[in-house]
mmCIF file of C-alpha atoms and ligand atoms in Angstrom:
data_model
loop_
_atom_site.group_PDB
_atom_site.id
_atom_site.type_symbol
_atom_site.label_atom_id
_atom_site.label_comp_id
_atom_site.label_asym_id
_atom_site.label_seq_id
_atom_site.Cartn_x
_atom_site.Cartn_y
_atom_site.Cartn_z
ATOM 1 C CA UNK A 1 -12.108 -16.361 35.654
ATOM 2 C CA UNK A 2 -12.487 -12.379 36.744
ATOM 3 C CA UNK A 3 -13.668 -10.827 33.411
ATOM 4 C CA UNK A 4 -11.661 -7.089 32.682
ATOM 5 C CA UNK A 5 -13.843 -4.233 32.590
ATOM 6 C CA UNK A 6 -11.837 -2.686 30.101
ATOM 7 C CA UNK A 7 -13.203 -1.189 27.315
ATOM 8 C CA UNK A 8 -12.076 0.798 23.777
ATOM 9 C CA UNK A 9 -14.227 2.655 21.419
ATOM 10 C CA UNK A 10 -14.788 1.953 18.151
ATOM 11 C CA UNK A 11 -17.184 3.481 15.662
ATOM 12 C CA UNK A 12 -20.067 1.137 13.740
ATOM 13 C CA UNK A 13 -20.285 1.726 9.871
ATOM 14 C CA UNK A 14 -23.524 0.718 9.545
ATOM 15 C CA UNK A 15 -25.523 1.905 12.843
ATOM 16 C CA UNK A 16 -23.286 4.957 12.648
ATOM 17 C CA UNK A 17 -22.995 4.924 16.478
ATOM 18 C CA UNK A 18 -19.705 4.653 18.815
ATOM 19 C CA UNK A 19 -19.977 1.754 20.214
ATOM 20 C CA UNK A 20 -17.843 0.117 23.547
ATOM 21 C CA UNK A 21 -16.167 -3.149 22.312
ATOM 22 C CA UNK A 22 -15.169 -5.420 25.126
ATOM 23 C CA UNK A 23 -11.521 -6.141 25.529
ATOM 24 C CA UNK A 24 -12.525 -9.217 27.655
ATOM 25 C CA UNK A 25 -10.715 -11.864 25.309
ATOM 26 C CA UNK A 26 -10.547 -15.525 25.908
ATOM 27 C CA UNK A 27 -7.005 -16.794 26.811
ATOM 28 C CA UNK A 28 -6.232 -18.369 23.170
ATOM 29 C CA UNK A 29 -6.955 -14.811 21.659
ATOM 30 C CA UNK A 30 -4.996 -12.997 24.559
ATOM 31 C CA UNK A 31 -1.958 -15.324 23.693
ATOM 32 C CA UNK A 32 -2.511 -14.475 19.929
ATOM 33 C CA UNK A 33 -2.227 -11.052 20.515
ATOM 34 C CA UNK A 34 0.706 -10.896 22.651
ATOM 35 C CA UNK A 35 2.693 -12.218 20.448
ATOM 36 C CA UNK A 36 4.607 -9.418 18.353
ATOM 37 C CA UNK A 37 4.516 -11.233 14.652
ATOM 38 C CA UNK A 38 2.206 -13.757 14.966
ATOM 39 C CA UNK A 39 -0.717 -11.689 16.239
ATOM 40 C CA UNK A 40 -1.508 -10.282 12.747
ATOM 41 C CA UNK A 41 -1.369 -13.437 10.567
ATOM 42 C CA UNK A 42 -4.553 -16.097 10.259
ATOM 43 C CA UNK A 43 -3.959 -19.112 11.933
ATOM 44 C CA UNK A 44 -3.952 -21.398 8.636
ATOM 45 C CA UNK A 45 -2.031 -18.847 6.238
ATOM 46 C CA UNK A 46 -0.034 -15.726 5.427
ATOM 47 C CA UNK A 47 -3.069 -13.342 5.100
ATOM 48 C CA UNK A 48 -3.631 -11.022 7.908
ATOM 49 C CA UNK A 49 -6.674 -11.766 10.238
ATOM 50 C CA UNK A 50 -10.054 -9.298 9.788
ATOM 51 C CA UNK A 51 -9.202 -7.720 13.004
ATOM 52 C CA UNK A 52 -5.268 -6.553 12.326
ATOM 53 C CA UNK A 53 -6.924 -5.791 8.588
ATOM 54 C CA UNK A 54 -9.213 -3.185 10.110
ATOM 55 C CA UNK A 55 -6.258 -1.757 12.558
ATOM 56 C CA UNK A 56 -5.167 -0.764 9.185
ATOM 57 C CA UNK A 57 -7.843 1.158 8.284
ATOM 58 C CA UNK A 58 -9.010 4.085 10.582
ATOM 59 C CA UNK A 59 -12.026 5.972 9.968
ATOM 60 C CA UNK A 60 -12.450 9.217 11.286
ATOM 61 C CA UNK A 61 -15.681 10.242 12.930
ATOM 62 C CA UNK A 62 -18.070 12.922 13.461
ATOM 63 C CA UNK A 63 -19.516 12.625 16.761
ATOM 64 C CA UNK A 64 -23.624 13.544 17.126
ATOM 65 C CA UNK A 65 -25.983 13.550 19.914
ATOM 66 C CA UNK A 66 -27.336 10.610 21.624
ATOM 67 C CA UNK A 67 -24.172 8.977 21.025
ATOM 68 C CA UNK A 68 -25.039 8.957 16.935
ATOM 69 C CA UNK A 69 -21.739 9.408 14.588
ATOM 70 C CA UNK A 70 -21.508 9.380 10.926
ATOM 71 C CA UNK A 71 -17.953 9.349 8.906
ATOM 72 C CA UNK A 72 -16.339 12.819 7.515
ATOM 73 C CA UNK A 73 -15.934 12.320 4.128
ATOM 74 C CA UNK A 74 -12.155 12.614 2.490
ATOM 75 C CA UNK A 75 -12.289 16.010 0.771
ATOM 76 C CA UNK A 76 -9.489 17.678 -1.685
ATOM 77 C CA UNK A 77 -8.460 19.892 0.385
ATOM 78 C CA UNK A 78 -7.636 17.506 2.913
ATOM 79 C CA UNK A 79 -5.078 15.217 0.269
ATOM 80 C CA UNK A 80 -3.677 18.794 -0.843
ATOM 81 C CA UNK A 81 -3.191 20.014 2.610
ATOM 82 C CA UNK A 82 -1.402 16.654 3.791
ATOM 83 C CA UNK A 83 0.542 16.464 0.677
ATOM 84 C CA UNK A 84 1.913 20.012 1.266
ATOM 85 C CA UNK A 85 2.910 19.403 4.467
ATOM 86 C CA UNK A 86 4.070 16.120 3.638
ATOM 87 C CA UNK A 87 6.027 17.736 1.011
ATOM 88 C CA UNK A 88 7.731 20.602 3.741
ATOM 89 C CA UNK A 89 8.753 17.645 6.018
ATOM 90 C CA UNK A 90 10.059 15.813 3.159
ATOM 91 C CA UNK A 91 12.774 18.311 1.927
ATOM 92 C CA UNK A 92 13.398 19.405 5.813
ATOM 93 C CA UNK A 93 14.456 15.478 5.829
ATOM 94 C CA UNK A 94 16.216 15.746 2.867
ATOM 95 C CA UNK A 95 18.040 18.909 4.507
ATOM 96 C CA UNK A 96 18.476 16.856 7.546
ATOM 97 C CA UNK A 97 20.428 14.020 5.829
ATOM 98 C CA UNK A 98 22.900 16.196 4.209
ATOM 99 C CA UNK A 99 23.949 17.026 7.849
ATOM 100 C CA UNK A 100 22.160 20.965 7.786
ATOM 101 C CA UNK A 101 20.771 20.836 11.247
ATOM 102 C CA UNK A 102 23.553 18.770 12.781
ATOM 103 C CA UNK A 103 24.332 14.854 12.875
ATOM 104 C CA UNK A 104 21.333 13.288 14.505
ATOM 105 C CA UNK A 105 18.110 15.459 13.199
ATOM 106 C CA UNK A 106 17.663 12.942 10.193
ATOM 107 C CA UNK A 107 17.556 9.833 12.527
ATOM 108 C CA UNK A 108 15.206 11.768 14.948
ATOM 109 C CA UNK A 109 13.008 12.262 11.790
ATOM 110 C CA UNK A 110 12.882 8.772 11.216
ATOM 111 C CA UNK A 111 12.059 7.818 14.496
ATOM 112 C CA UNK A 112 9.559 10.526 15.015
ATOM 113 C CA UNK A 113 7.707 10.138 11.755
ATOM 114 C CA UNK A 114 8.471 6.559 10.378
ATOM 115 C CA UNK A 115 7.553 2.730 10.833
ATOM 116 C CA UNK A 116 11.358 1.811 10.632
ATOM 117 C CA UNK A 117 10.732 -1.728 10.276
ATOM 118 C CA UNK A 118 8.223 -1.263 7.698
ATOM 119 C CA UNK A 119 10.955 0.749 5.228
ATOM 120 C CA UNK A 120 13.115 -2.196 5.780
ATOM 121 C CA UNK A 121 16.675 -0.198 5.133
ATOM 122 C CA UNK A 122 15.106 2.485 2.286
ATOM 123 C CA UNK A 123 15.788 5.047 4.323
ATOM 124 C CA UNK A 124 15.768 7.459 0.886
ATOM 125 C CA UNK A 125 13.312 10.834 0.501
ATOM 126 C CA UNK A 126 10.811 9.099 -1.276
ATOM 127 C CA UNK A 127 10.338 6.253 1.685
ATOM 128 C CA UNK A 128 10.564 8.695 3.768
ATOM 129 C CA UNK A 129 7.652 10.856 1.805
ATOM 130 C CA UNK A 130 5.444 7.547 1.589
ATOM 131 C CA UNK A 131 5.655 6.765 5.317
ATOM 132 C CA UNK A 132 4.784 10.849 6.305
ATOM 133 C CA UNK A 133 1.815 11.040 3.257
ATOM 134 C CA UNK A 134 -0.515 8.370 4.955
ATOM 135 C CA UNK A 135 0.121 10.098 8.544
ATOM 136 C CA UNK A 136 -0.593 13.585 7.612
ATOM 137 C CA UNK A 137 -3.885 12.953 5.712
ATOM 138 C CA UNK A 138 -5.198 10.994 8.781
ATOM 139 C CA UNK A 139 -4.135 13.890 10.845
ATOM 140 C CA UNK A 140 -5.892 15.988 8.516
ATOM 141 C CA UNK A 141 -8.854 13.993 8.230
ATOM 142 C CA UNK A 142 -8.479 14.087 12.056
ATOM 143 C CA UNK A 143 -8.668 17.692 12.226
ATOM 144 C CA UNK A 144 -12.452 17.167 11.081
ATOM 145 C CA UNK A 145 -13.732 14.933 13.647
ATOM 146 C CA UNK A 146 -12.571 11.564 15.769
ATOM 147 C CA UNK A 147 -10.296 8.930 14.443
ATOM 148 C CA UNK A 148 -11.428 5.114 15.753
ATOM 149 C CA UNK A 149 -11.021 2.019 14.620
ATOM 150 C CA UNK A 150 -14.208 0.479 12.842
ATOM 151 C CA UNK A 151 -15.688 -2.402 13.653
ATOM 152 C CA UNK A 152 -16.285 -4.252 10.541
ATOM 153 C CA UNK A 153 -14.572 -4.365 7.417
ATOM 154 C CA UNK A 154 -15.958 -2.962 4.367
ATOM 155 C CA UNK A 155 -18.768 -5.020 2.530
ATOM 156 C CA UNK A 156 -19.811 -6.345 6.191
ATOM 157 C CA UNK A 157 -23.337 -6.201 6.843
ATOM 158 C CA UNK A 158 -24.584 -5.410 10.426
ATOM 159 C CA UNK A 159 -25.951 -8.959 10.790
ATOM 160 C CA UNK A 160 -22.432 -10.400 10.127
ATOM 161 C CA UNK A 161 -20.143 -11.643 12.735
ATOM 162 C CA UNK A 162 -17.469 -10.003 14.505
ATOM 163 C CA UNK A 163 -13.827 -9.381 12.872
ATOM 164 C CA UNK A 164 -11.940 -12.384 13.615
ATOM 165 C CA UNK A 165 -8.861 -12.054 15.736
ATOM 166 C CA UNK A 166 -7.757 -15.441 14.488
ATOM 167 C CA UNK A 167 -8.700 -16.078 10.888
ATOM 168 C CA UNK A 168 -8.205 -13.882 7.328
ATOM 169 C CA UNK A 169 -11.629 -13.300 5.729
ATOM 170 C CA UNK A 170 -11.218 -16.853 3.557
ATOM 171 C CA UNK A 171 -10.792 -18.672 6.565
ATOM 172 C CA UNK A 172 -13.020 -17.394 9.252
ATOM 173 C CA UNK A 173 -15.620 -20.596 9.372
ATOM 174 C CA UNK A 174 -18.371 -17.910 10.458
ATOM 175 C CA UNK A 175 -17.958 -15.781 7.393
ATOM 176 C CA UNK A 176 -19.031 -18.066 4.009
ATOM 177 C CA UNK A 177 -19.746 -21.178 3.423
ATOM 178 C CA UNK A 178 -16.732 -21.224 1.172
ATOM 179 C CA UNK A 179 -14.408 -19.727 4.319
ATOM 180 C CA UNK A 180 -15.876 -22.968 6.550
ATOM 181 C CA UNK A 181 -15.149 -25.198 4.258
ATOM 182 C CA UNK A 182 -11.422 -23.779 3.502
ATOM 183 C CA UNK A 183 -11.469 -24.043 7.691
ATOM 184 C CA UNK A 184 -12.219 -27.005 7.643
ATOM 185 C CA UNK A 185 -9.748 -28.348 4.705
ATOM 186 C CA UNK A 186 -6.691 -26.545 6.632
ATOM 187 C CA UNK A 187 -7.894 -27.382 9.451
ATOM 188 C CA UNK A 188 -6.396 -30.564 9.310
ATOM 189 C CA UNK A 189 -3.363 -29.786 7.810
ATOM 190 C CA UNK A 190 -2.130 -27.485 10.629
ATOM 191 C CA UNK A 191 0.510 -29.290 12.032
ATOM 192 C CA UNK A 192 1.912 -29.873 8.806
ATOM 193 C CA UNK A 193 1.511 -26.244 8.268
ATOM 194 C CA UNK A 194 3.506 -25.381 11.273
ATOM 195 C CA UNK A 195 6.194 -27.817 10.136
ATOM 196 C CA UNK A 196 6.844 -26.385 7.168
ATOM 197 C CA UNK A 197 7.114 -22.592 9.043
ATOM 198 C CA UNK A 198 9.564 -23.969 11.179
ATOM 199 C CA UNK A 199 11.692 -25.565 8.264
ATOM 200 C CA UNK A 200 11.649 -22.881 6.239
ATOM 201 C CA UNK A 201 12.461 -20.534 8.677
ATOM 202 C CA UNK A 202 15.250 -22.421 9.833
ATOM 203 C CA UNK A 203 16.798 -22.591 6.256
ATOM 204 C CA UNK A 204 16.442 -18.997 6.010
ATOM 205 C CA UNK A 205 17.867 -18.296 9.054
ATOM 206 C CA UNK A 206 20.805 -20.372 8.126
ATOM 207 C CA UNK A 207 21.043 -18.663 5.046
ATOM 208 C CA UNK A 208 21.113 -15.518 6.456
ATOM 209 C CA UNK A 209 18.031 -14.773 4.149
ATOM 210 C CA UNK A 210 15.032 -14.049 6.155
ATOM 211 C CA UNK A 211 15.382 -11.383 8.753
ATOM 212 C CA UNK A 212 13.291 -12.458 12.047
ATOM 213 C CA UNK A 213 12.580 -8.717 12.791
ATOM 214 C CA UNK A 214 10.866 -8.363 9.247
ATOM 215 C CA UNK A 215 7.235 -8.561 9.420
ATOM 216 C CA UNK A 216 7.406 -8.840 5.510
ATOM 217 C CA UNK A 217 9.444 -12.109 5.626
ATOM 218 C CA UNK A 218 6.573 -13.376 8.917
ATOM 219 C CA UNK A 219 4.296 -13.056 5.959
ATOM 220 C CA UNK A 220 6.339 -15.003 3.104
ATOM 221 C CA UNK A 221 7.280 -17.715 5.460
ATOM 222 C CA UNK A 222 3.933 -18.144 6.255
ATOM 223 C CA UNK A 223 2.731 -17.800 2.587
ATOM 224 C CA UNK A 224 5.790 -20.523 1.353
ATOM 225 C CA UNK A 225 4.086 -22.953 4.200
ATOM 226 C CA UNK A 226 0.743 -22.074 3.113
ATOM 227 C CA UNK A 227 1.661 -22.934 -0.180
ATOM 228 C CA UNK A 228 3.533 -26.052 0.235
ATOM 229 C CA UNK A 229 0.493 -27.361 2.496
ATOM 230 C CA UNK A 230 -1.860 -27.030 -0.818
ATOM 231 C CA UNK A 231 0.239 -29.079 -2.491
ATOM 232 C CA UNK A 232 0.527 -31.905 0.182
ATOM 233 C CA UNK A 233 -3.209 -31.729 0.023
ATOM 234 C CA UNK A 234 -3.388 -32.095 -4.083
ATOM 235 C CA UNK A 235 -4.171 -34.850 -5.592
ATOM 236 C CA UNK A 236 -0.425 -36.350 -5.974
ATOM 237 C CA UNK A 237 -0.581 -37.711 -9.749
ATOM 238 C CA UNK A 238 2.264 -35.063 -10.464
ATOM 239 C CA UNK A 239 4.665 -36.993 -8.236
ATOM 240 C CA UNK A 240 3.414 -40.356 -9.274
ATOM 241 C CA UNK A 241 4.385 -39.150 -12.876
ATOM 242 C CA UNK A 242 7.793 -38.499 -11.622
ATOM 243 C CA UNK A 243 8.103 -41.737 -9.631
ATOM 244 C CA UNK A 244 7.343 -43.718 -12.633
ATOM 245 C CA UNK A 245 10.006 -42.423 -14.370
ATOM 246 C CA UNK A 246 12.137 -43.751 -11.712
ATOM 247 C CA UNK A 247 15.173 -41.846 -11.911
ATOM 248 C CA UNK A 248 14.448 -38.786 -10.180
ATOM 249 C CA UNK A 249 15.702 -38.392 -6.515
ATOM 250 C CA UNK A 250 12.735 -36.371 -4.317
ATOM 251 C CA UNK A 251 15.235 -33.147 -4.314
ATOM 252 C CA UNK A 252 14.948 -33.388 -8.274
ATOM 253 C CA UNK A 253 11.263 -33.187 -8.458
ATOM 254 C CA UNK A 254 11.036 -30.618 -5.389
ATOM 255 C CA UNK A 255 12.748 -28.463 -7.776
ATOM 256 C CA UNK A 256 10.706 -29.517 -10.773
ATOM 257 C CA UNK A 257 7.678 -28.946 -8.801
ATOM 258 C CA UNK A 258 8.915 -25.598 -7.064
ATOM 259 C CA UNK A 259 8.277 -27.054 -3.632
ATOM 260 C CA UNK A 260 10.583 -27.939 -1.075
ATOM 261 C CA UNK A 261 12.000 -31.625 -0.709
ATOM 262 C CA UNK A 262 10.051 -32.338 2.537
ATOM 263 C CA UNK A 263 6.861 -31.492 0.735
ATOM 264 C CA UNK A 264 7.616 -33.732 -1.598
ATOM 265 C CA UNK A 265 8.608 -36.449 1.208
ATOM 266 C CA UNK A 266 5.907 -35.979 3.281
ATOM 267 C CA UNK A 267 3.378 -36.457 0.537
ATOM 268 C CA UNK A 268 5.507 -39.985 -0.539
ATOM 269 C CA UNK A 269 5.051 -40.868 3.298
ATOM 270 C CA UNK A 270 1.023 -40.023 3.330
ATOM 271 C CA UNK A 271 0.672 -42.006 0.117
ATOM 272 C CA UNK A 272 2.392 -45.006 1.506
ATOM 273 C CA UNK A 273 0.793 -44.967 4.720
ATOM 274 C CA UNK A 274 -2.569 -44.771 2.685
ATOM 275 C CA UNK A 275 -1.797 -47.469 0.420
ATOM 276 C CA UNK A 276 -1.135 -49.242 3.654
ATOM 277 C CA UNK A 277 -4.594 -49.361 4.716
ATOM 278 C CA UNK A 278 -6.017 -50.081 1.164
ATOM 279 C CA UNK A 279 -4.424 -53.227 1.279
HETATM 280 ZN ZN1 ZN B 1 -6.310 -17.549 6.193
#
């Protein structure tokens, strides 16, 4: 396989030095990343992976000699000077929506200055203010140096691995002994994990309840999943209460439970074909 070349620069916390990070990812990673929602989210549960939780988090950079870098510290004057101008572009958008500088300045605002997906319909002054605040004080803090992208997330030590591009901190087996062992719980569990995505998406599509444009609804779906999975994987003495009592149907003690019915289903079908081999 012909390796790319290609390179981006990120900036090491703890040997304060820019560093080149190869962008020569294996094929599994490359067909993570390419896809639009999933790319973000760990591969066992609605967290986002270390890497997309350090895309959130840009650093900005002195650069020294020798290739040597250290971070510009966040001042006061930087938060007061982004908040003023956050504050100017606010009431110009306020202006803007009451039609002052004609019928399509407020939508250009939006699309110049906002993550329209991320407001999810608000389209009010005070989303509007929340979305330009973070922007400005980066470009502020940007003023002062180099923004990049670090390459570890905070509490990392040098000798630690790599960000995952495929697991959240609690799941990335090269993290913690607690994160392998959570890997290796889920990791059996993960086509019963993707069931449950795919069911509950397709009820809330039906419904008309989860938006598939939504990043925020990627991320409860995925959560919902996550959490039905835990209980297929707990001990089951809950549902054997409920079965004793013999009346209840499985929808009855989904809804006892707060999990769906084909949790509860598949965890009746792993207990029979347990008992199975018992006997
Ligand atoms: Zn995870």
């Amino acid at each position: 396989m012909k390796k790319s070349l290609k390179k981006q620069t990120a900036f090491d916390p703890y040997l304060e030095r820019i560093v080149l990070q190869p962008e020569d990812l294996p094929d599994r990673i490359h067909t993570k990343l390419s896809d639009h929602y999933a790319w973000c989210f760990c591969e066992f549960c609605g967290n986002p992976t270390e890497y997309s939780a350090i895309l959130e988090a840009p650093k900005v950079i002195k650069r020294l000699k020798r290739g040597n870098a250290k971070i510009v510290p966040l001042t006061e004057t930087m938060y007061t000077a982004a908040q003023e101008r956050a504050h100017v572009l606010t009431s110009r958008y306020e202006q803007a929506c009451e039609g002052k500088f004609g019928p399509y300045e407020a939508a250009r605002m939006l699309m110049r200055y906002c993550n329209i997906i991320e407001m999810q319909g608000d389209r009010s002054a005070d989303s509007f203010r929340e979305q330009v605040e973070r922007k400005l004080l980066l470009a502020e803090w940007a003023k002062h140096g180099k923004a990049v992208w670090a390459t570890k997330l905070p509490g990392q030590t040098d000798k630690d691995k790599k960000p995952s591009k495929l697991y959240c901190e609690n799941h990335n087996p090269q993290r913690s002994d607690n994160a392998r062992r959570a890997y290796q719980r889920d990791r059996r569990f993960i086509s019963e994990y993707h069931d449950f995505i795919e069911k509950i998406w397709s009820h809330g599509i039906n419904s008309g309840s989860l938006p598939t444009w939504d990043i925020e609804a990627h991320a409860y779906v995925r959560k919902e999943a996550y959490r039905q999975v835990q209980f297929l994987k707990s001990p089951t003495i809950m549902i054997d209460d409920f079965l004793k009592k013999g009346s209840m149907t499985q929808a009855e003690i989904a809804r006892k439970l707060g999990v769906s019915r084909q949790a509860v289903s598949a965890t009746i079908k792993r207990r029979a074909k347990k008992s199975d081999k018992c006997h």
